[in-house]
Coordinates of C-alpha atoms in Angstrom, one line a residue:
X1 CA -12.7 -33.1 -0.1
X2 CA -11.3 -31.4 -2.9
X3 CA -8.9 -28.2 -2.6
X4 CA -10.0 -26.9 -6.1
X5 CA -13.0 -25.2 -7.2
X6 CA -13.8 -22.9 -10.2
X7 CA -13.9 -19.1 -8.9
X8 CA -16.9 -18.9 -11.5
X9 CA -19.1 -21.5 -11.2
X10 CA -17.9 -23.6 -8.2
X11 CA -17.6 -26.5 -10.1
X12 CA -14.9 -29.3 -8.8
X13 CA -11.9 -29.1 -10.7
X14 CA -10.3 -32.2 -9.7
X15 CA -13.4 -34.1 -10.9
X16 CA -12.6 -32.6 -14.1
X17 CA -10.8 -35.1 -16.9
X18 CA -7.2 -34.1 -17.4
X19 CA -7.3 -31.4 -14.8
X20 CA -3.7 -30.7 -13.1
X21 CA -3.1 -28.3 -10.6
X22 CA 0.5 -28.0 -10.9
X23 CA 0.3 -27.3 -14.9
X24 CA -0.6 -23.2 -13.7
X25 CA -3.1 -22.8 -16.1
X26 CA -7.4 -24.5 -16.9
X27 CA -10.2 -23.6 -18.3
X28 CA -13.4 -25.1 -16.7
X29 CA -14.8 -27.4 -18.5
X30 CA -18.0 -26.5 -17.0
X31 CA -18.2 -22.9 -18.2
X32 CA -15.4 -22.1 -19.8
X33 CA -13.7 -19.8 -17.5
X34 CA -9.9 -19.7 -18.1
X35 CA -7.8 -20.3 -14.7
X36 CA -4.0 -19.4 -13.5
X37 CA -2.7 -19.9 -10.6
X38 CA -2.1 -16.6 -9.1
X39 CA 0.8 -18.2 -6.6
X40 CA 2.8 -18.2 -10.1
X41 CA 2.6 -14.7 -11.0
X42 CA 4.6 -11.8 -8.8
X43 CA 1.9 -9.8 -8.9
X44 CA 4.0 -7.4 -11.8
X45 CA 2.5 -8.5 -15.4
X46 CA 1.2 -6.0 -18.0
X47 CA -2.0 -8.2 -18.7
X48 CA -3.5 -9.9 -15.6
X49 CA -4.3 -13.4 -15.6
X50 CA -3.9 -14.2 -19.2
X51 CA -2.1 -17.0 -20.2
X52 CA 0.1 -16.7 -23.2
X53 CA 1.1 -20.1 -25.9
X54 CA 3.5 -20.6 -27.9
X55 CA 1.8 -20.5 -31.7
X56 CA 4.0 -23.3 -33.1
X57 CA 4.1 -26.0 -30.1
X58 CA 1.6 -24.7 -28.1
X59 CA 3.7 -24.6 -24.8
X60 CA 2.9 -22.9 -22.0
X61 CA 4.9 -19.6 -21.7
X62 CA 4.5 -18.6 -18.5
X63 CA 5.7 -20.6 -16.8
X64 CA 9.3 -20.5 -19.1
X65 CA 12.2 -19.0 -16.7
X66 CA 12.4 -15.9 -17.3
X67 CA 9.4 -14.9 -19.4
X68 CA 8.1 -11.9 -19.0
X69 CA 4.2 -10.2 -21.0
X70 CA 6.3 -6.8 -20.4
X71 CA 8.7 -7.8 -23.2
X72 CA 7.2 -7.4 -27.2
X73 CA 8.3 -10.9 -28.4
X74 CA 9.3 -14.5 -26.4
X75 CA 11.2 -17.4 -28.3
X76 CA 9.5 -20.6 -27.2
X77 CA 12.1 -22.3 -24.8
X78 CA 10.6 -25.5 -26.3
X79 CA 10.7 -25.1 -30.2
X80 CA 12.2 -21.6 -30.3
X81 CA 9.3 -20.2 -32.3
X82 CA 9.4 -16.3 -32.0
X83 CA 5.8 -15.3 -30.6
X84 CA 4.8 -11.9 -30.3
X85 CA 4.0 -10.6 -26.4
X86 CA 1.0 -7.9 -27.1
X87 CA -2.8 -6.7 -26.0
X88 CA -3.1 -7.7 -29.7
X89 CA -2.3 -11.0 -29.6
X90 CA -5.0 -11.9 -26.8
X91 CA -8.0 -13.9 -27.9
X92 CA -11.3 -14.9 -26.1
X93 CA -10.3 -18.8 -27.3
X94 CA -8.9 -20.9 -29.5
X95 CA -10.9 -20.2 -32.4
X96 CA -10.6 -16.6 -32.5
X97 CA -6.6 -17.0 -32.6
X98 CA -7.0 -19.5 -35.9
X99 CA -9.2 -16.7 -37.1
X100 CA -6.8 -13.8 -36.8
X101 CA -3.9 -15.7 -38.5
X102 CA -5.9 -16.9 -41.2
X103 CA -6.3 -12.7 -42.1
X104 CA -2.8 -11.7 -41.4
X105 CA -1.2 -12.2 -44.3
X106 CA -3.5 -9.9 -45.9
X107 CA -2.9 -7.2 -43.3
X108 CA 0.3 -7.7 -43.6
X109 CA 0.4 -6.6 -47.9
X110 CA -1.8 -4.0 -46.7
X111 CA 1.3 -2.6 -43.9
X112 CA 3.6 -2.4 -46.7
X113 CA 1.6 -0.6 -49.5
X114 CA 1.1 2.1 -46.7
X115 CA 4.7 2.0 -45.9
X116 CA 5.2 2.4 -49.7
X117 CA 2.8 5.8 -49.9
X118 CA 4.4 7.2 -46.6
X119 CA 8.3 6.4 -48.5
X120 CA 6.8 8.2 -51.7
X121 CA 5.5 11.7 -49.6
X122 CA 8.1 11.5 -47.6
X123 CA 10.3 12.2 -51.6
X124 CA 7.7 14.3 -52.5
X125 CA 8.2 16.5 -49.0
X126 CA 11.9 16.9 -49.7
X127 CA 11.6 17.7 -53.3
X128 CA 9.0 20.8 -52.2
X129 CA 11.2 21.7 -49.5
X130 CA 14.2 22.7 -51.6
X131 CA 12.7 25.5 -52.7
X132 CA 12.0 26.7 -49.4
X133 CA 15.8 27.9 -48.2
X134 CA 15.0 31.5 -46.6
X135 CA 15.3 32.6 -43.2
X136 CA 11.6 32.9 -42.4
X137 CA 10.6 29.2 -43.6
X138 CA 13.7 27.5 -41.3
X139 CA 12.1 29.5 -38.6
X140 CA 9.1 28.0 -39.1
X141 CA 10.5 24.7 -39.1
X142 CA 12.4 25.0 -36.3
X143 CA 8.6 26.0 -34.0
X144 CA 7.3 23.2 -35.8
X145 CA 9.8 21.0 -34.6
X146 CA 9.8 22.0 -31.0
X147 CA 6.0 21.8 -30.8
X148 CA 5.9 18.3 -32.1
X149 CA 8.9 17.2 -29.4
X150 CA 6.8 19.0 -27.1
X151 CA 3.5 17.4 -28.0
X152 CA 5.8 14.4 -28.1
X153 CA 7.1 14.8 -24.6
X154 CA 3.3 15.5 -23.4
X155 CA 2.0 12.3 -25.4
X156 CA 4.8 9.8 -23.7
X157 CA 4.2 11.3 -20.7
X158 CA 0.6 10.8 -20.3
X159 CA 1.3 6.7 -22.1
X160 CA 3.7 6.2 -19.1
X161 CA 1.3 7.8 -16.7
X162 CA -1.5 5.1 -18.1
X163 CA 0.8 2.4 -17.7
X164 CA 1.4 3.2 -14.4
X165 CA -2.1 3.1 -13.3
X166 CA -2.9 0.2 -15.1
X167 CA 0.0 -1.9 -13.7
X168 CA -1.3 -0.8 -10.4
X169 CA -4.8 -1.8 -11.3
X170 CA -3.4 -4.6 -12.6
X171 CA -1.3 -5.4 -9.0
X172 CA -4.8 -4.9 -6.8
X173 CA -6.7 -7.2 -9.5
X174 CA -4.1 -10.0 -8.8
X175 CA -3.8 -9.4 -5.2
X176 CA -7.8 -9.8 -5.4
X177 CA -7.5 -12.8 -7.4
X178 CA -4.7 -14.1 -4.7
X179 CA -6.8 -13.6 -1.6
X180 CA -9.8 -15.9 -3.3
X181 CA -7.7 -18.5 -5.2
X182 CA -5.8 -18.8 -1.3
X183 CA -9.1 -18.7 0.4
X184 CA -11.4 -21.1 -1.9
X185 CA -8.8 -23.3 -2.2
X186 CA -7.7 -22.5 1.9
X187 CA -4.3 -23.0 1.6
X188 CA -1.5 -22.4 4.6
X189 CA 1.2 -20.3 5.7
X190 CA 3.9 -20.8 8.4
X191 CA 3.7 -18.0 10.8
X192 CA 7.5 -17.7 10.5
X193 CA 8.0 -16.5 14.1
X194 CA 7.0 -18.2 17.6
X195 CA 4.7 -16.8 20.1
X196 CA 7.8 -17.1 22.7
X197 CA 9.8 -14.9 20.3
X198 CA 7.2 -12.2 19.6
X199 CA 6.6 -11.1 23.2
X200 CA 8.9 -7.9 24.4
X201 CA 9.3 -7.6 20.4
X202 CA 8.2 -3.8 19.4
X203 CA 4.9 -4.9 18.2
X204 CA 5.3 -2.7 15.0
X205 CA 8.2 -5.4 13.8
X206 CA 5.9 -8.3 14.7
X207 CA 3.5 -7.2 12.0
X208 CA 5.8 -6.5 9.3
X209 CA 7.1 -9.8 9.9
X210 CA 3.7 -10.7 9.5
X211 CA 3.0 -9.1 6.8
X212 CA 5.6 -10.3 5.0
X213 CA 4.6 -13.7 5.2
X214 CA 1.6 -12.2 3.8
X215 CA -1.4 -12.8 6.7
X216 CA -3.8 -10.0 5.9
X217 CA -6.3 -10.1 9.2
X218 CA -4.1 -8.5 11.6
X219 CA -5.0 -6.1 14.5
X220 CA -2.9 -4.6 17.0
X221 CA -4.0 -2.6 20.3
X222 CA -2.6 -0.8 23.4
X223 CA -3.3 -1.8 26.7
X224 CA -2.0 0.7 29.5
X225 CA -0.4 -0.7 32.4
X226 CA 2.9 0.4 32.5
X227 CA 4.4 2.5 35.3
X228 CA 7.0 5.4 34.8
X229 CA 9.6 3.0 35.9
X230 CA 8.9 0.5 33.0
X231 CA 8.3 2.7 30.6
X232 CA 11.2 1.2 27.9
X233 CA 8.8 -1.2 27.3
X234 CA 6.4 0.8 26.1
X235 CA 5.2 -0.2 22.5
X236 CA 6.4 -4.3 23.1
X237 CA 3.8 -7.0 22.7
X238 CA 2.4 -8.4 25.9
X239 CA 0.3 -10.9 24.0
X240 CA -0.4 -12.4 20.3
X241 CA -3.0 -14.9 19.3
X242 CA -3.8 -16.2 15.6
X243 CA -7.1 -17.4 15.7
X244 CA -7.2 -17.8 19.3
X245 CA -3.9 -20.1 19.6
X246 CA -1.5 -17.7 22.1
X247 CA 0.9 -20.2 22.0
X248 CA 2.3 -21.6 18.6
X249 CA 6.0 -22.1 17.1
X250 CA 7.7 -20.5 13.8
X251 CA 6.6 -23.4 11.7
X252 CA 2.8 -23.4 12.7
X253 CA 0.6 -23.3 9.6
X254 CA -2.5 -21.2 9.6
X255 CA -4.6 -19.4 6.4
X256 CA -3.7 -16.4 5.2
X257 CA -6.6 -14.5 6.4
X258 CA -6.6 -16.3 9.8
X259 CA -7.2 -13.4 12.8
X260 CA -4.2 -12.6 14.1
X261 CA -4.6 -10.4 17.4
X262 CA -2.0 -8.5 18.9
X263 CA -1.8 -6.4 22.8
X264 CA 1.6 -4.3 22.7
X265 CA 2.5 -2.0 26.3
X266 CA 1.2 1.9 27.1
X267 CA 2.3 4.1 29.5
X268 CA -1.2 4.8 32.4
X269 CA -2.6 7.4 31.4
X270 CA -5.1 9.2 34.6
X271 CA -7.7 11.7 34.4
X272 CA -7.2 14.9 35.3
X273 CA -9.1 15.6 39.2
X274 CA -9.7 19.1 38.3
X275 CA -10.8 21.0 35.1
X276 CA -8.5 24.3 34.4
X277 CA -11.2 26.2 35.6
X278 CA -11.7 24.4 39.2
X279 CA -8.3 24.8 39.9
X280 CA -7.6 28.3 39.7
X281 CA -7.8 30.0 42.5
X282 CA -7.6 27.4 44.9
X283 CA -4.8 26.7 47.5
X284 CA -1.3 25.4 45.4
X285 CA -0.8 22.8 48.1
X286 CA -4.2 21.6 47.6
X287 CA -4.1 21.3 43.5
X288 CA -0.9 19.6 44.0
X289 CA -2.3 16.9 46.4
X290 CA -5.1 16.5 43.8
X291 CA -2.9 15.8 40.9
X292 CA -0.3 13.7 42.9
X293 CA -3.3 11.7 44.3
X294 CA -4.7 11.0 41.0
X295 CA -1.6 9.3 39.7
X296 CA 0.6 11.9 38.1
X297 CA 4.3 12.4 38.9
X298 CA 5.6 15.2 37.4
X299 CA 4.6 18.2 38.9
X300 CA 6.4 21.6 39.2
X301 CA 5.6 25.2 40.5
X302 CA 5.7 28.5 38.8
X303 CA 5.7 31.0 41.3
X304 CA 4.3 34.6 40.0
X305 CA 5.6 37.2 43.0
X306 CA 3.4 40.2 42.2
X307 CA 1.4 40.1 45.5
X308 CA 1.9 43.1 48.1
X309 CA -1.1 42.7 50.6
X310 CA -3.3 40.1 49.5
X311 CA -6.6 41.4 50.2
X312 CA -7.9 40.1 46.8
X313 CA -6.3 37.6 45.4
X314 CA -4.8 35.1 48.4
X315 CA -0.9 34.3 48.7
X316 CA -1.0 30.3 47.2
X317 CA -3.6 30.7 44.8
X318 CA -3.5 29.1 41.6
X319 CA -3.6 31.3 38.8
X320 CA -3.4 28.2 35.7
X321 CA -2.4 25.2 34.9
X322 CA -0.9 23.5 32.2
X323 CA -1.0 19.5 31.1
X324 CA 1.6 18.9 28.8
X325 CA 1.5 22.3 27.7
X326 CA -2.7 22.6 27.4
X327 CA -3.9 25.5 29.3
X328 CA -8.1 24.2 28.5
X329 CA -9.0 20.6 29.9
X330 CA -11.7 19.1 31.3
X331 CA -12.3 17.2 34.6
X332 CA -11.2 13.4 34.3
X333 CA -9.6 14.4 30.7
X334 CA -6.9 11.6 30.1
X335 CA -3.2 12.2 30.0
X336 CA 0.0 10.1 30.5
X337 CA 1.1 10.1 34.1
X338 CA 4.8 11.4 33.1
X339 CA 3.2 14.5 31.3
X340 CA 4.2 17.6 32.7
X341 CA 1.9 19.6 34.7
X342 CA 3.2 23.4 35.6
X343 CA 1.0 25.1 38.3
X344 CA 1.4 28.8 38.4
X345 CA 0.2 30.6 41.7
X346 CA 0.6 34.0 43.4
X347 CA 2.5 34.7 45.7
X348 CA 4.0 38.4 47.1
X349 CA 6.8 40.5 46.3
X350 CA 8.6 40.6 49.2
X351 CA 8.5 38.7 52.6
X352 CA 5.3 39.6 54.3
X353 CA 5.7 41.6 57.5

């Protein structure tokens, strides 16, 4: 079965006369769509997925070390034929290129009578200008200049600021074009790291590394089941699977968007046996038996000695609690076992007699 297929009209390249997939470059001769390999490109050229030719020998320039669409000319490698590198100089085919050239040496006259008239009022300015010397007409000048460097400034400002967005549209086109090319074609990456490796790693660095090999279907979850006494390794991986292998080596190949699953450590969390409300007012030795019960383990008093017979409010009774610092929670409300819970009760002044 073949392994490449027009993204336009599915056609089979490979049953195409004269088709090479290591050339880079194809247009379908099916329906015409113009093809690059986007494995060539590093994802930072000015004009996406066009593919420039040298107008002497007709080599491929692309694929020349070191070219680059960013720069405004390119000497052919091959003949050395300076080509200019513009949004100009792109054509929908073969015949609109002959067409253009045929033209530009006319345009080309036409550039340098203008060039001509703007040499001639540029005399004519400085001839009228001479007879401008006073104060009031250099001051004048002098706002004129500084509103055209400041128009200037605005103008270069906003060109760089449309550059930058359409290099970035530019870099999320070819990234688009990537993913299909890699999936039509379902080509294979190493995973770059074993299963045996990845578990203990913080899972975080297991998905960069990942990443970086540039597998784009991965998810990552916590599953809580550590105890206080474990908790440094909190945030490891527990398990991994790509596409339901848990057990694979570094140089295991797999597509780029195969489903890569990973389960990284927590800390327990338990739910609270008491709302805030429930607990007030009840026995401290009680709420604490409650909390301690339910799973959590650390637990302190804050004694309020303001009692002096009792009569209302009873010696032990809770006045509030606090989870990790929150005062409002709810019956079988989740929190980490280690969070602190402070339990304030009453308690009187002085030794009762």
């Amino acid at each position: 079965m073949s392994d490449y297929y027009c993204p336009q009209c599915g056609a089979d390249l490979e049953d195409q006369p004269g088709f090479d997939p290591y050339a880079g470059y194809w247009t379908c001769t099916e329906c015409g769509q113009f093809l690059t390999d986007p494995d060539d490109s590093d994802g930072s050229e000015q004009f996406d997925g066009v593919g420039w030719f040298c107008d002497n020998c007709g080599a491929y320039l692309n694929k020349q070390p070191g070219f680059s669409d960013w720069f405004d000319t390119w000497n052919c490698t091959e003949c050395g034929h300076e080509n200019r590198i513009s949004e100009d100089e792109i054509y929908d085919s073969e015949e609109d290129w002959r067409s253009s050239k045929s033209s530009s040496l006319a345009d080309d006259d036409d550039d340098d009578d203008d060039d001509d008239d703007e040499e001639d009022e540029e005399d004519e300015e400085d001839e009228t200008e001479s007879y401008y010397d006073s104060e009031e007409y250099q001051r004048r000048r002098r706002e004129e200049a500084l509103r055209k460097e400041e128009e200037l400034r605005r103008k270069q400002e906003a060109r760089a600021a449309r550059e930058r967005e359409r290099a970035e549209i530019a870099r999320q086109k070819q990234e688009q074009r990537k993913r299909f090319w890699r999936t039509i074609t379902r080509k294979k990456q190493d995973a770059g790291i074993s299963s045996e490796q990845c578990i203990g790693m913080p899972y975080q660095s297991v998905v960069n590394r990942l990443t970086e090999r540039e597998f784009t279907n991965i998810t990552a979850s916590g599953i809580e089941d550590l105890d206080v006494d474990n908790l440094s390794l909190e945030g490891t991986v527990a398990s991994i699977s790509i596409n339901g292998e848990t057990a694979f080596d570094s140089a295991s190949r797999f597509t780029f968007g195969a489903k890569i699953e990973i389960i990284y450590h927590l800390l327990k969390r338990a739910g609270s046996p008491l709302s805030a409300r429930e607990a007030r007012k009840q026995d401290i030795d009680d709420v604490i038996w409650e909390f301690t019960n339910a799973g959590f383990m650390n637990i302190k008093r804050d004694v309020l000695k303001d009692l002096i017979k009792g009569w209302i409010v009873k010696d032990g009774s809770v006045e509030k609690v606090t989870i990790d610092g929150k005062a409002a929670f709810k019956r079988n409300e989740k929190f980490r076992i280690n969070a602190p819970i402070v339990i304030q009760y009453h308690t009187f002044k002085k030794d009762k007699k």
